[in-house]
PDB file of C-alpha atoms in Angstrom:
ATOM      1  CA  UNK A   7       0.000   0.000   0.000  1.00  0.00           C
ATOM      2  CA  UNK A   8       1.609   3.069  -1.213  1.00  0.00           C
ATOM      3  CA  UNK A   9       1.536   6.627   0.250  1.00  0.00           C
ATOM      4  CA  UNK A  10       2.451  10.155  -0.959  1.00  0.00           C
ATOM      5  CA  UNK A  11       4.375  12.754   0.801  1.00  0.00           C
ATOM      6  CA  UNK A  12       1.778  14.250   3.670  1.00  0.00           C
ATOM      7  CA  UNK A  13      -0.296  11.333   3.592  1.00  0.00           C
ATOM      8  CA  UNK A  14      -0.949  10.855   7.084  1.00  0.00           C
ATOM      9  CA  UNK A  15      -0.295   7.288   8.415  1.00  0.00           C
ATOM     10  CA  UNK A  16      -2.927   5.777  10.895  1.00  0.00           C
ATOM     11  CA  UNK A  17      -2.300   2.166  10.700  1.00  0.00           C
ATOM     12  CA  UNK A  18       0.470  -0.360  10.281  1.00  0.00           C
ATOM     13  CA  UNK A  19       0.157  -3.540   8.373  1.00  0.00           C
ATOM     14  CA  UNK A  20       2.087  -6.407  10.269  1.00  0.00           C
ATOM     15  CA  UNK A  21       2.922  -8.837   7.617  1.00  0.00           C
ATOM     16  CA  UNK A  22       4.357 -11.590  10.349  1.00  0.00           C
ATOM     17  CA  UNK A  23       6.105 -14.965   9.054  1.00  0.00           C
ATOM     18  CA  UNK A  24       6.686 -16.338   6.008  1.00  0.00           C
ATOM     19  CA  UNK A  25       4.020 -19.354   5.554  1.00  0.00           C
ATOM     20  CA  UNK A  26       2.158 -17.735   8.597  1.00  0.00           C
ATOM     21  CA  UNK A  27      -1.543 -18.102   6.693  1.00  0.00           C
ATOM     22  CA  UNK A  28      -0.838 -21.702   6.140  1.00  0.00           C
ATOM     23  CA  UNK A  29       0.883 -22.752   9.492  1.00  0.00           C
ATOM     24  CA  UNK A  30      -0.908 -20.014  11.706  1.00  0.00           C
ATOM     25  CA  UNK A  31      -2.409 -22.826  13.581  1.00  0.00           C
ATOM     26  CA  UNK A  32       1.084 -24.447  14.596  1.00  0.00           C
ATOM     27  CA  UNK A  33       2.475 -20.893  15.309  1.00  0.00           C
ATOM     28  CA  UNK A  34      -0.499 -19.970  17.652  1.00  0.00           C
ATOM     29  CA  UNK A  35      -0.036 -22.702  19.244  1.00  0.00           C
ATOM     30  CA  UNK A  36       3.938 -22.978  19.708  1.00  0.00           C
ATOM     31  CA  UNK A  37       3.752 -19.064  20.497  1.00  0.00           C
ATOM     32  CA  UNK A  38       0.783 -19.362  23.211  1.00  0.00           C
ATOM     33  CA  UNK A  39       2.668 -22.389  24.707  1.00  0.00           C
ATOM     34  CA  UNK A  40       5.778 -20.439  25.113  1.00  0.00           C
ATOM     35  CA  UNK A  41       4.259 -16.965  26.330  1.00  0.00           C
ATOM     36  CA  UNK A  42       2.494 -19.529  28.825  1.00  0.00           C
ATOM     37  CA  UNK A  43       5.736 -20.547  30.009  1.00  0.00           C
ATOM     38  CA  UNK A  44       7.133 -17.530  30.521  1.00  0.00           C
ATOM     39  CA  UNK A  45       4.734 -16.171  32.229  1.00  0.00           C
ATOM     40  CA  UNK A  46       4.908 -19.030  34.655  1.00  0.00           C
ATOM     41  CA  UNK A  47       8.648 -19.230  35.228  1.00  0.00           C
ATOM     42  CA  UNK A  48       9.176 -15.692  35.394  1.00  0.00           C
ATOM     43  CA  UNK A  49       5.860 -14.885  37.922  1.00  0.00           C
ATOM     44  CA  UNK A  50       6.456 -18.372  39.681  1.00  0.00           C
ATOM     45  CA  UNK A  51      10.677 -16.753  39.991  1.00  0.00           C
ATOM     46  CA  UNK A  52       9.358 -13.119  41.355  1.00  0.00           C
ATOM     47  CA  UNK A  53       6.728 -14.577  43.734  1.00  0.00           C
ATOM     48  CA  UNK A  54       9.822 -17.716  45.092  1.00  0.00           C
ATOM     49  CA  UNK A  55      12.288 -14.171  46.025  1.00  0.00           C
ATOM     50  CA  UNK A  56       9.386 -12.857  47.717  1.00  0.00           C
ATOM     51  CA  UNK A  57       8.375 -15.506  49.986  1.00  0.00           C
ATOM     52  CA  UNK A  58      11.991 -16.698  51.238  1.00  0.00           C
ATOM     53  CA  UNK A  59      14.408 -14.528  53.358  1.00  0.00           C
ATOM     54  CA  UNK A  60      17.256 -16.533  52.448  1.00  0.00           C
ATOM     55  CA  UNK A  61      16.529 -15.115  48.837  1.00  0.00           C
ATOM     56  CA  UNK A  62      16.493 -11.590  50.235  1.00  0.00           C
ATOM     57  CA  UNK A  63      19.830 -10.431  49.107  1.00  0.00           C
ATOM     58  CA  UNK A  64      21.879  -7.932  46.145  1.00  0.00           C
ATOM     59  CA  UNK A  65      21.772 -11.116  43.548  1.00  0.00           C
ATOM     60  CA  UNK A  66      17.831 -12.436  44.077  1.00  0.00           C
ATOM     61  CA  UNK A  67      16.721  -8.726  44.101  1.00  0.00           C
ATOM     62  CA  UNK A  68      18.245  -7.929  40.903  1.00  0.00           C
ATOM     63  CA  UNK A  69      17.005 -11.511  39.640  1.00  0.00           C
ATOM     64  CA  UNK A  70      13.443 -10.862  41.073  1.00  0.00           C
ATOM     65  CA  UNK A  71      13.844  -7.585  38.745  1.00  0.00           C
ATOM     66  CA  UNK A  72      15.339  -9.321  35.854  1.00  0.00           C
ATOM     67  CA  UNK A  73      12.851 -11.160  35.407  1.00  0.00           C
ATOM     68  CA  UNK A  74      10.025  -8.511  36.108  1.00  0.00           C
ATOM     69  CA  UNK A  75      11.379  -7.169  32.702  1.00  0.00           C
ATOM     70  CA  UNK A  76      12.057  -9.919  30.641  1.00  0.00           C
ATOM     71  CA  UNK A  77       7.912 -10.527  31.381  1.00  0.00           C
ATOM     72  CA  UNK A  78       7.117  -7.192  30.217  1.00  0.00           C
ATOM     73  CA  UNK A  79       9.017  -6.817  27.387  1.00  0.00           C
ATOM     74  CA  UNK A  80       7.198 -10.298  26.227  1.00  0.00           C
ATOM     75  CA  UNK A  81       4.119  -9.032  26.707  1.00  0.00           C
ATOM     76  CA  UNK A  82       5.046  -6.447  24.979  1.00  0.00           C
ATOM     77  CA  UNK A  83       4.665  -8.067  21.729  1.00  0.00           C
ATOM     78  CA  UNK A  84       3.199 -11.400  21.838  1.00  0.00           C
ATOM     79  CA  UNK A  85      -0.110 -11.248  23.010  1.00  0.00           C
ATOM     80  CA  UNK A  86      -0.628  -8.910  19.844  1.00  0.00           C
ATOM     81  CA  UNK A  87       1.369 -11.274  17.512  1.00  0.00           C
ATOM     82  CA  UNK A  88      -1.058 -13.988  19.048  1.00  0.00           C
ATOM     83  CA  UNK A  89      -3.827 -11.980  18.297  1.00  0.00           C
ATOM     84  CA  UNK A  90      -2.953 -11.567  14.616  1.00  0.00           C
ATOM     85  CA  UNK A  91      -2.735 -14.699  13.770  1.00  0.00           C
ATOM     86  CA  UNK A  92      -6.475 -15.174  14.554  1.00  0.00           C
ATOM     87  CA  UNK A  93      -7.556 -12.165  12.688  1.00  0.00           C
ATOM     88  CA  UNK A  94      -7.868 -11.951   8.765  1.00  0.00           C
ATOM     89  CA  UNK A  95      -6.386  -8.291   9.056  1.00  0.00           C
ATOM     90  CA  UNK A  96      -3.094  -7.947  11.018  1.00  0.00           C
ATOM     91  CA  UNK A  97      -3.036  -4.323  11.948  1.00  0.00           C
ATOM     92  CA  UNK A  98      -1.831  -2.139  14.714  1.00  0.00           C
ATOM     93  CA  UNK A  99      -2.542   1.233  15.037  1.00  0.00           C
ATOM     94  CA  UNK A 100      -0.149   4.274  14.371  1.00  0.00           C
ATOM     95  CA  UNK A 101      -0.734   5.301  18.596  1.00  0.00           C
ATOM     96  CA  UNK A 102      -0.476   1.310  18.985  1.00  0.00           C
ATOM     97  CA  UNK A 103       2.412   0.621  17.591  1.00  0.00           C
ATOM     98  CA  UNK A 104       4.468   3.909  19.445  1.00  0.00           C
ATOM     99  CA  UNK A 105       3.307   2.286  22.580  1.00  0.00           C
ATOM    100  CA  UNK A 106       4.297  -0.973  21.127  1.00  0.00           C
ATOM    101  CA  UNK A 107       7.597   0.499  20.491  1.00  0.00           C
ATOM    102  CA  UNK A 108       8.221   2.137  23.726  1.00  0.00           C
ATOM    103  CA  UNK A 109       7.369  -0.284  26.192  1.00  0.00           C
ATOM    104  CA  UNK A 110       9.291  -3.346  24.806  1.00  0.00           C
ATOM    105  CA  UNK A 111      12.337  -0.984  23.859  1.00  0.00           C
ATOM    106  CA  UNK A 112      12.224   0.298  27.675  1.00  0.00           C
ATOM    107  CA  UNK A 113      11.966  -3.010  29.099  1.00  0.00           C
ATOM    108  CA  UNK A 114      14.501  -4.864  26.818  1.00  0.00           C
ATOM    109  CA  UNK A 115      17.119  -2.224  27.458  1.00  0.00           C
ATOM    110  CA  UNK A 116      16.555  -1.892  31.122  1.00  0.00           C
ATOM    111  CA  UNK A 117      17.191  -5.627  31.152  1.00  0.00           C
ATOM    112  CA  UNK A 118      20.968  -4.802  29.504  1.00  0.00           C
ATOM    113  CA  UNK A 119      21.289  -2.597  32.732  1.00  0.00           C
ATOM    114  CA  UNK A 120      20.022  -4.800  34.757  1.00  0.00           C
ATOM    115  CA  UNK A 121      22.257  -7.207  33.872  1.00  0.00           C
ATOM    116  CA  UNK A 122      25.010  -5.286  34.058  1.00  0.00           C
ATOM    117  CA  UNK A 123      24.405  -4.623  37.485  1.00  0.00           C
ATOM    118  CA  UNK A 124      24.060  -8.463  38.035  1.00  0.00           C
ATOM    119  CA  UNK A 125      27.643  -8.452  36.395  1.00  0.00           C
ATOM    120  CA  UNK A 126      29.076  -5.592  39.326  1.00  0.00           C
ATOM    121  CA  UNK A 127      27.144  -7.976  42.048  1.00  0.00           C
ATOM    122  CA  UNK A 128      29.270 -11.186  41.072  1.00  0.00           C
ATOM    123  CA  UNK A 129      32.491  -9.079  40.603  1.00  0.00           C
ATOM    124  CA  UNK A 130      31.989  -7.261  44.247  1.00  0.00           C
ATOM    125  CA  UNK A 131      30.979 -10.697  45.526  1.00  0.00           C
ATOM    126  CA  UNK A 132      34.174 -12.807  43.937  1.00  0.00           C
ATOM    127  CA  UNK A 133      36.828 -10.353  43.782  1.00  0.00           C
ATOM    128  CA  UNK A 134      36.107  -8.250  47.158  1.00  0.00           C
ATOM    129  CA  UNK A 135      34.433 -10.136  49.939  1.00  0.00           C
ATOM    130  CA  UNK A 136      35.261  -8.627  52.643  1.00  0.00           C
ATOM    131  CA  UNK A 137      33.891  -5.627  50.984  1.00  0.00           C
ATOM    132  CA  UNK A 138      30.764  -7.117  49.644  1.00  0.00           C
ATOM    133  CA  UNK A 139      27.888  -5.722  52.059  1.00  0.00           C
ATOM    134  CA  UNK A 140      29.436  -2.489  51.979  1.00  0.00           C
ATOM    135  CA  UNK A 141      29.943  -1.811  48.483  1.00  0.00           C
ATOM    136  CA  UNK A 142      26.528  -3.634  47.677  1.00  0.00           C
ATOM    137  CA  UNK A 143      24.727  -2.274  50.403  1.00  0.00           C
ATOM    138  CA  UNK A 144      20.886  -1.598  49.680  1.00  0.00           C
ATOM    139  CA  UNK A 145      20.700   2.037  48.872  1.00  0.00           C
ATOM    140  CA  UNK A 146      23.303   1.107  45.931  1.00  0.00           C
ATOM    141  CA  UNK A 147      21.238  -1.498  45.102  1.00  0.00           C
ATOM    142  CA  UNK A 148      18.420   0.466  44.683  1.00  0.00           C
ATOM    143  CA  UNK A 149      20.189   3.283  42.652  1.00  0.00           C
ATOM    144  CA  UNK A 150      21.415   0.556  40.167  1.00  0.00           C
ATOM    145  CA  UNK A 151      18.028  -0.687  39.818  1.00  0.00           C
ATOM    146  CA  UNK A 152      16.688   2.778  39.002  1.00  0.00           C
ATOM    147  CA  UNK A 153      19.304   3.554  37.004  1.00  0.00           C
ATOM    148  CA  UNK A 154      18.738   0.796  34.734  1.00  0.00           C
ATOM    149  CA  UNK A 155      15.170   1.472  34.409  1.00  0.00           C
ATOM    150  CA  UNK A 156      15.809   5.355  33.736  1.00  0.00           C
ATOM    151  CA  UNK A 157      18.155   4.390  30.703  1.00  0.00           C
ATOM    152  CA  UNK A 158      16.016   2.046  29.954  1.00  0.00           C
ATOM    153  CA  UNK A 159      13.257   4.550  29.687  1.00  0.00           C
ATOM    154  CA  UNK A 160      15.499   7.435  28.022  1.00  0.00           C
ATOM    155  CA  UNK A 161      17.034   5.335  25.097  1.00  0.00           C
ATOM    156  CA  UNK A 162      13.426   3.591  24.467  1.00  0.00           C
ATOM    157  CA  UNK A 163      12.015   7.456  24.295  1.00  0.00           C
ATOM    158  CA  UNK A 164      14.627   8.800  21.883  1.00  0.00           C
ATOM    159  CA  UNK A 165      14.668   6.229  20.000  1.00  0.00           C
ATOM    160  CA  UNK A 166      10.960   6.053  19.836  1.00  0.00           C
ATOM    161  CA  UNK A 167      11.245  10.101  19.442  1.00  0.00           C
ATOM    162  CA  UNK A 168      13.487   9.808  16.256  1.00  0.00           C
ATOM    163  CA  UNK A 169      11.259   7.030  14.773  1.00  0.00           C
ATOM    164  CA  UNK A 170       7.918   8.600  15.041  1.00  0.00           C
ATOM    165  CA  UNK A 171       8.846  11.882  13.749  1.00  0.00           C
ATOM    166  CA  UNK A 172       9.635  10.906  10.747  1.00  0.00           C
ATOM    167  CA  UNK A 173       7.426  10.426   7.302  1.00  0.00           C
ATOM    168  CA  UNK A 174       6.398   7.489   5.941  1.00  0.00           C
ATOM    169  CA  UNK A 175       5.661   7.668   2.356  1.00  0.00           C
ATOM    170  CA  UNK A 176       6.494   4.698   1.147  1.00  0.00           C
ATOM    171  CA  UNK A 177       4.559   2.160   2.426  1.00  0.00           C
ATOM    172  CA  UNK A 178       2.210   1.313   5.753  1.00  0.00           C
ATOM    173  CA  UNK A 179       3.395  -2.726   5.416  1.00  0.00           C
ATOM    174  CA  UNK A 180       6.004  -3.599   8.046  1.00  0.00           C
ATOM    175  CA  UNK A 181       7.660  -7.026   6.994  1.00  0.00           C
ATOM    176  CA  UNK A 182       8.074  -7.974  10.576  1.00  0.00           C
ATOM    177  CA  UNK A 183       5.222  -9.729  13.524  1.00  0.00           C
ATOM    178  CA  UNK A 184       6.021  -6.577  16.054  1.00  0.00           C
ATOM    179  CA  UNK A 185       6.776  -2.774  15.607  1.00  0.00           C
ATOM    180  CA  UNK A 186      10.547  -2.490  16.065  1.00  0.00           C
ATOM    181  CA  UNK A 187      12.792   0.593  14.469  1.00  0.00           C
ATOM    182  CA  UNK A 188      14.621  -1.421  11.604  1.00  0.00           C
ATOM    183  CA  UNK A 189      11.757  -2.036   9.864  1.00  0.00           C
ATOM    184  CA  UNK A 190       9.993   0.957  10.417  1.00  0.00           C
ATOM    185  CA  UNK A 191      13.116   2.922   9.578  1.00  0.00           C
ATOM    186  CA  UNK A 192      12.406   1.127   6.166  1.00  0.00           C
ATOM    187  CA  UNK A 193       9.463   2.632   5.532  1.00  0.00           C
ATOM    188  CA  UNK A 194      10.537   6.091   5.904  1.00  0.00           C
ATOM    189  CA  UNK A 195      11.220   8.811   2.818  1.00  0.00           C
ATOM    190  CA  UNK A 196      13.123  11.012   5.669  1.00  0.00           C
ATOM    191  CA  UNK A 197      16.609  10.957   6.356  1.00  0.00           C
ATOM    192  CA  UNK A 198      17.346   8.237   8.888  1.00  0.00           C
ATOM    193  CA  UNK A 199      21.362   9.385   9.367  1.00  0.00           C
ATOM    194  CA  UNK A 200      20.494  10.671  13.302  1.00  0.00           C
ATOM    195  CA  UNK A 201      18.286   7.474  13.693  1.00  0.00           C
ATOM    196  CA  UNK A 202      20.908   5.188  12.414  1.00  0.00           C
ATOM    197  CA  UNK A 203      23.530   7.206  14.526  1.00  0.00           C
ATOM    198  CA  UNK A 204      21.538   7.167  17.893  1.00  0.00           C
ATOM    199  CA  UNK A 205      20.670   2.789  17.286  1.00  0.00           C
ATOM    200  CA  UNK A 206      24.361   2.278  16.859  1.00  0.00           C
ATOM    201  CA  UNK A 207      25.813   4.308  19.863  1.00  0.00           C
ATOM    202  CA  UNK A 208      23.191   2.201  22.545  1.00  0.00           C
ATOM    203  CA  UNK A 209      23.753  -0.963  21.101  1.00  0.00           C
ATOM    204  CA  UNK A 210      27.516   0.168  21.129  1.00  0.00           C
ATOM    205  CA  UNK A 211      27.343   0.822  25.256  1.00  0.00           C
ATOM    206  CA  UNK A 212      25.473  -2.528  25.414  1.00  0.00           C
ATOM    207  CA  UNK A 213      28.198  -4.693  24.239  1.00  0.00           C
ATOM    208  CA  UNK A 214      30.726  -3.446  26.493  1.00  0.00           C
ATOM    209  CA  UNK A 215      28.274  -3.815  29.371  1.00  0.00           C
ATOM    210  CA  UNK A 216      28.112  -7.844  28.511  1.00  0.00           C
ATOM    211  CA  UNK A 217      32.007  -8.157  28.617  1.00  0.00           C
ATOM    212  CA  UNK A 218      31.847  -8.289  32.637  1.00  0.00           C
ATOM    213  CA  UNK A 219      28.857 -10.201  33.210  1.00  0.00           C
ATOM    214  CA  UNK A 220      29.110 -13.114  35.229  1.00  0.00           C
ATOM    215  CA  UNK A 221      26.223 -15.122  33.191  1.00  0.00           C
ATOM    216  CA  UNK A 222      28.293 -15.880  30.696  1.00  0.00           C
ATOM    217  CA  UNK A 223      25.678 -18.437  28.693  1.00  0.00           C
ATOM    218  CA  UNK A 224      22.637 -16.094  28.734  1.00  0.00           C
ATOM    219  CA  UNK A 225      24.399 -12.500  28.051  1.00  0.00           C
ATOM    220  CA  UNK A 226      26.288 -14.298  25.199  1.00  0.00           C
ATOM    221  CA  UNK A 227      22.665 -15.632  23.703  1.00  0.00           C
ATOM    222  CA  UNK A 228      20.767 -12.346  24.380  1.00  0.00           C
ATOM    223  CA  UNK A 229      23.483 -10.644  23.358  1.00  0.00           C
ATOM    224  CA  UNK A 230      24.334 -12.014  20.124  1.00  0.00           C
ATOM    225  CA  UNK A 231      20.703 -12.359  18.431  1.00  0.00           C
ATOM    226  CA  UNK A 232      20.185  -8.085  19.808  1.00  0.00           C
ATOM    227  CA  UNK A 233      23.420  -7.156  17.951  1.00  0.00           C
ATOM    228  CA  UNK A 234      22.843  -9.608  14.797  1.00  0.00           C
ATOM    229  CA  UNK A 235      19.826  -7.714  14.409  1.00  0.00           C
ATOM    230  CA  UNK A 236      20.448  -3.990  14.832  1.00  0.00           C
ATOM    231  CA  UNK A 237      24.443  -3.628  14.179  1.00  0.00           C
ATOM    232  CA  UNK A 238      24.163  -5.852  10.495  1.00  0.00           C
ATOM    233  CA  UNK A 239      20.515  -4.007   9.845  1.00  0.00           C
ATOM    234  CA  UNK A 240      20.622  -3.222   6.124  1.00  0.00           C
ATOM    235  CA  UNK A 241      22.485  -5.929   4.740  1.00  0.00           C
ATOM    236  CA  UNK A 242      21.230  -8.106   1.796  1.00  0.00           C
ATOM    237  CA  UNK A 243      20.564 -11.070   5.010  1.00  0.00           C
ATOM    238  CA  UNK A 244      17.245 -12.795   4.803  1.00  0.00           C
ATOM    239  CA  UNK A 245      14.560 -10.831   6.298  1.00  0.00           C
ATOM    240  CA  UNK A 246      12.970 -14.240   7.735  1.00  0.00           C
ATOM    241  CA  UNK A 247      16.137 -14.532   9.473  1.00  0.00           C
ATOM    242  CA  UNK A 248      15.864 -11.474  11.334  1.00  0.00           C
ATOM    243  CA  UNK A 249      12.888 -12.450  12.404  1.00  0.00           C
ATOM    244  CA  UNK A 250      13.746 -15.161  14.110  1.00  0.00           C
ATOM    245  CA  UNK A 251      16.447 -13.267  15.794  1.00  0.00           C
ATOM    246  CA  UNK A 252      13.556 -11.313  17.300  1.00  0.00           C
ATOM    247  CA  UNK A 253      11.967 -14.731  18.526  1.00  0.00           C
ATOM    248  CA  UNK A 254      15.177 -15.782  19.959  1.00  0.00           C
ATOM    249  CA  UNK A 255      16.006 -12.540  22.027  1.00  0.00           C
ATOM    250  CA  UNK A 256      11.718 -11.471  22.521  1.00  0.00           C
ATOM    251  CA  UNK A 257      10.543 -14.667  23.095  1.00  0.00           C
ATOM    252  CA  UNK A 258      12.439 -17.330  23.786  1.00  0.00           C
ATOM    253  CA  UNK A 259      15.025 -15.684  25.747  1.00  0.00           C
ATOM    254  CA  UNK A 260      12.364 -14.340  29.008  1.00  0.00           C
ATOM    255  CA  UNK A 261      11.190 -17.953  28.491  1.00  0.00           C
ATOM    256  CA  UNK A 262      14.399 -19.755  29.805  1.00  0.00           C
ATOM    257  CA  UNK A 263      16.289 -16.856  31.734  1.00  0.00           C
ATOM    258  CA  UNK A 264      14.105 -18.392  34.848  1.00  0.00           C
ATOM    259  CA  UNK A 265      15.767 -21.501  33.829  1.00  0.00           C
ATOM    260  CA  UNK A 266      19.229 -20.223  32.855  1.00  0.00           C
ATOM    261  CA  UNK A 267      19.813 -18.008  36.259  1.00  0.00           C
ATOM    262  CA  UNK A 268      18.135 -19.385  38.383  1.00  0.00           C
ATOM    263  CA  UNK A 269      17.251 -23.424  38.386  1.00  0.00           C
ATOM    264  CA  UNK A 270      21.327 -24.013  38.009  1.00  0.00           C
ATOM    265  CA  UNK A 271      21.362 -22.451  41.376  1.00  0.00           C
ATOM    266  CA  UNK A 272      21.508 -24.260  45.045  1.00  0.00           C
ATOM    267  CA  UNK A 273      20.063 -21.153  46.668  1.00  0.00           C
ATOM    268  CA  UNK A 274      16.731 -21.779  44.743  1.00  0.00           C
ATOM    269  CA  UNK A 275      16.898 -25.455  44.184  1.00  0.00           C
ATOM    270  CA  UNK A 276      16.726 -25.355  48.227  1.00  0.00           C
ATOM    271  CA  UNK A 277      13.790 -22.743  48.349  1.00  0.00           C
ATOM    272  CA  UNK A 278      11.845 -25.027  45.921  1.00  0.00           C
ATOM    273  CA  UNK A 279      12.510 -28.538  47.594  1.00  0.00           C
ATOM    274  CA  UNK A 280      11.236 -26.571  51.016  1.00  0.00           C
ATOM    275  CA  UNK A 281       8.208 -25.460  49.309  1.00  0.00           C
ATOM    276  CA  UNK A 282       7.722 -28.908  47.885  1.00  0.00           C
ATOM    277  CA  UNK A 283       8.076 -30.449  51.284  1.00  0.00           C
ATOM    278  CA  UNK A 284       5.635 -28.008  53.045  1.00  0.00           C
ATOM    279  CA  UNK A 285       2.863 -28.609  50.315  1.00  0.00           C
ATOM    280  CA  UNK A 286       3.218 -32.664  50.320  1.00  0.00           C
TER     281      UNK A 286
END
């Protein structure tokens, strides 16, 4: 669907997977399965932190966090995507899809921070015992946490800013199952220089955030698929490729962080068995 310059946009077609009319039965399925089981590992995580003092330290509380985001930023996008498949006309509105964009790109950034400050925990903890409740006391704590969820916030709103204001003439068809800035940057007729500029620099802090972190499996996974998607944006790659690198890092990834950080771990493997023995 084509539009002239000053032809004001009010929806957004979401054109979602290749094969998605055919399969949309299998997908709605897999998809609802796996936003199930997020939902339960991530809740069932918050709700185990909550209900143990022996969880009540630096580590669970930025866990109990981490995990807070990693169930918004899902929900960010999949109930939608979920909701497309049953409908004939995947659409999201101009207003939806700026909210779309803001709360998944505050939530999956404030998880970078987040675990970057999981990263400064582990170093404070290995490296500097005797120091540990001192440097990690619970005011920093707290000003790490709301830290990460300010820059979370700011590079979600300039980014969202920058993307919004700009025209789209071209088309109202976004090859992609979620509003994210790549491809809506494609659709624009306006100079996307300061948009390009402003993507590389955060993804550019992100990396160097993952270098310290003490989850070396997960921040490796999350990010690899985040920077295979925005740093190589506008090569000739397979567009169906880049959408499963949003599965992998929006999807799958808040699916098995509960898994991942915490399951591996005595601390909560202890917390569960007690809960197990109190209920049987």
């Amino acid at each position: 669907m084509g539009h002239n310059n000053g032809t004001e946009v009010t929806e957004f077609i979401l054109l979602g997977f290749a094969g998605q009319h055919e399969f949309w039965h299998i997908l709605f399925m897999v998809f609802l399965v796996t936003y199930a089981a997020t939902l339960l590992g991530n809740v069932g995580m918050i709700l185990l932190i909550k209900s143990h003092s022996s969880l009540h330290t630096p580590m669970y509380f930025f866990l109990q966090h981490l995990a807070f985001v990693d169930l918004c930023y899902a929900s960010a996008i999949t109930p939608k995507m979920l909701q497309n498949f049953l409908c004939n006309k995947q659409s999201i509105s101009f207003t939806g899809c700026l909210v779309q964009l803001l709360v998944y790109g505050t939530f999956v950034t404030s998880d970078c921070y987040i675990l970057a400050a999981m990263a400064v925990d582990r170093y404070v903890a290995i490296c500097n015992p005797l120091h540990y409740p001192t440097v990690m006391c619970w005011r920093r704590c707290i000003q790490l946490l709301l830290g990460s969820y300010f820059m979370g916030f700011l590079n979600a709103s300039v980014n969202t800013g920058f993307t919004f204001s700009l025209n789209f003439c071209k088309s109202n068809v976004i090859n992609h199952f979620f509003c994210d800035v790549p491809p809506i940057l494609a659709l624009s007729c306006s100079s996307i220089c300061i948009n390009i500029m402003v993507l590389t620099v955060f993804v550019g802090r992100k990396k160097a955030f993952s270098t310290c972190a003490s989850h070396l499996t997960a921040v490796t996974i999350f990010y690899g698929t985040l920077l295979y998607m925005y740093v190589h944006h506008g090569t000739n790659r397979s567009q169906e490729q880049e959408k499963m690198a949003s599965v992998f890092y929006g999807i799958i990834i808040p699916m098995s962080n509960p898994l991942i950080y915490s399951l591996r771990n005595q601390d909560v493997i202890k917390a569960l068995r007690h809960i197990g023995n109190k209920s049987f």
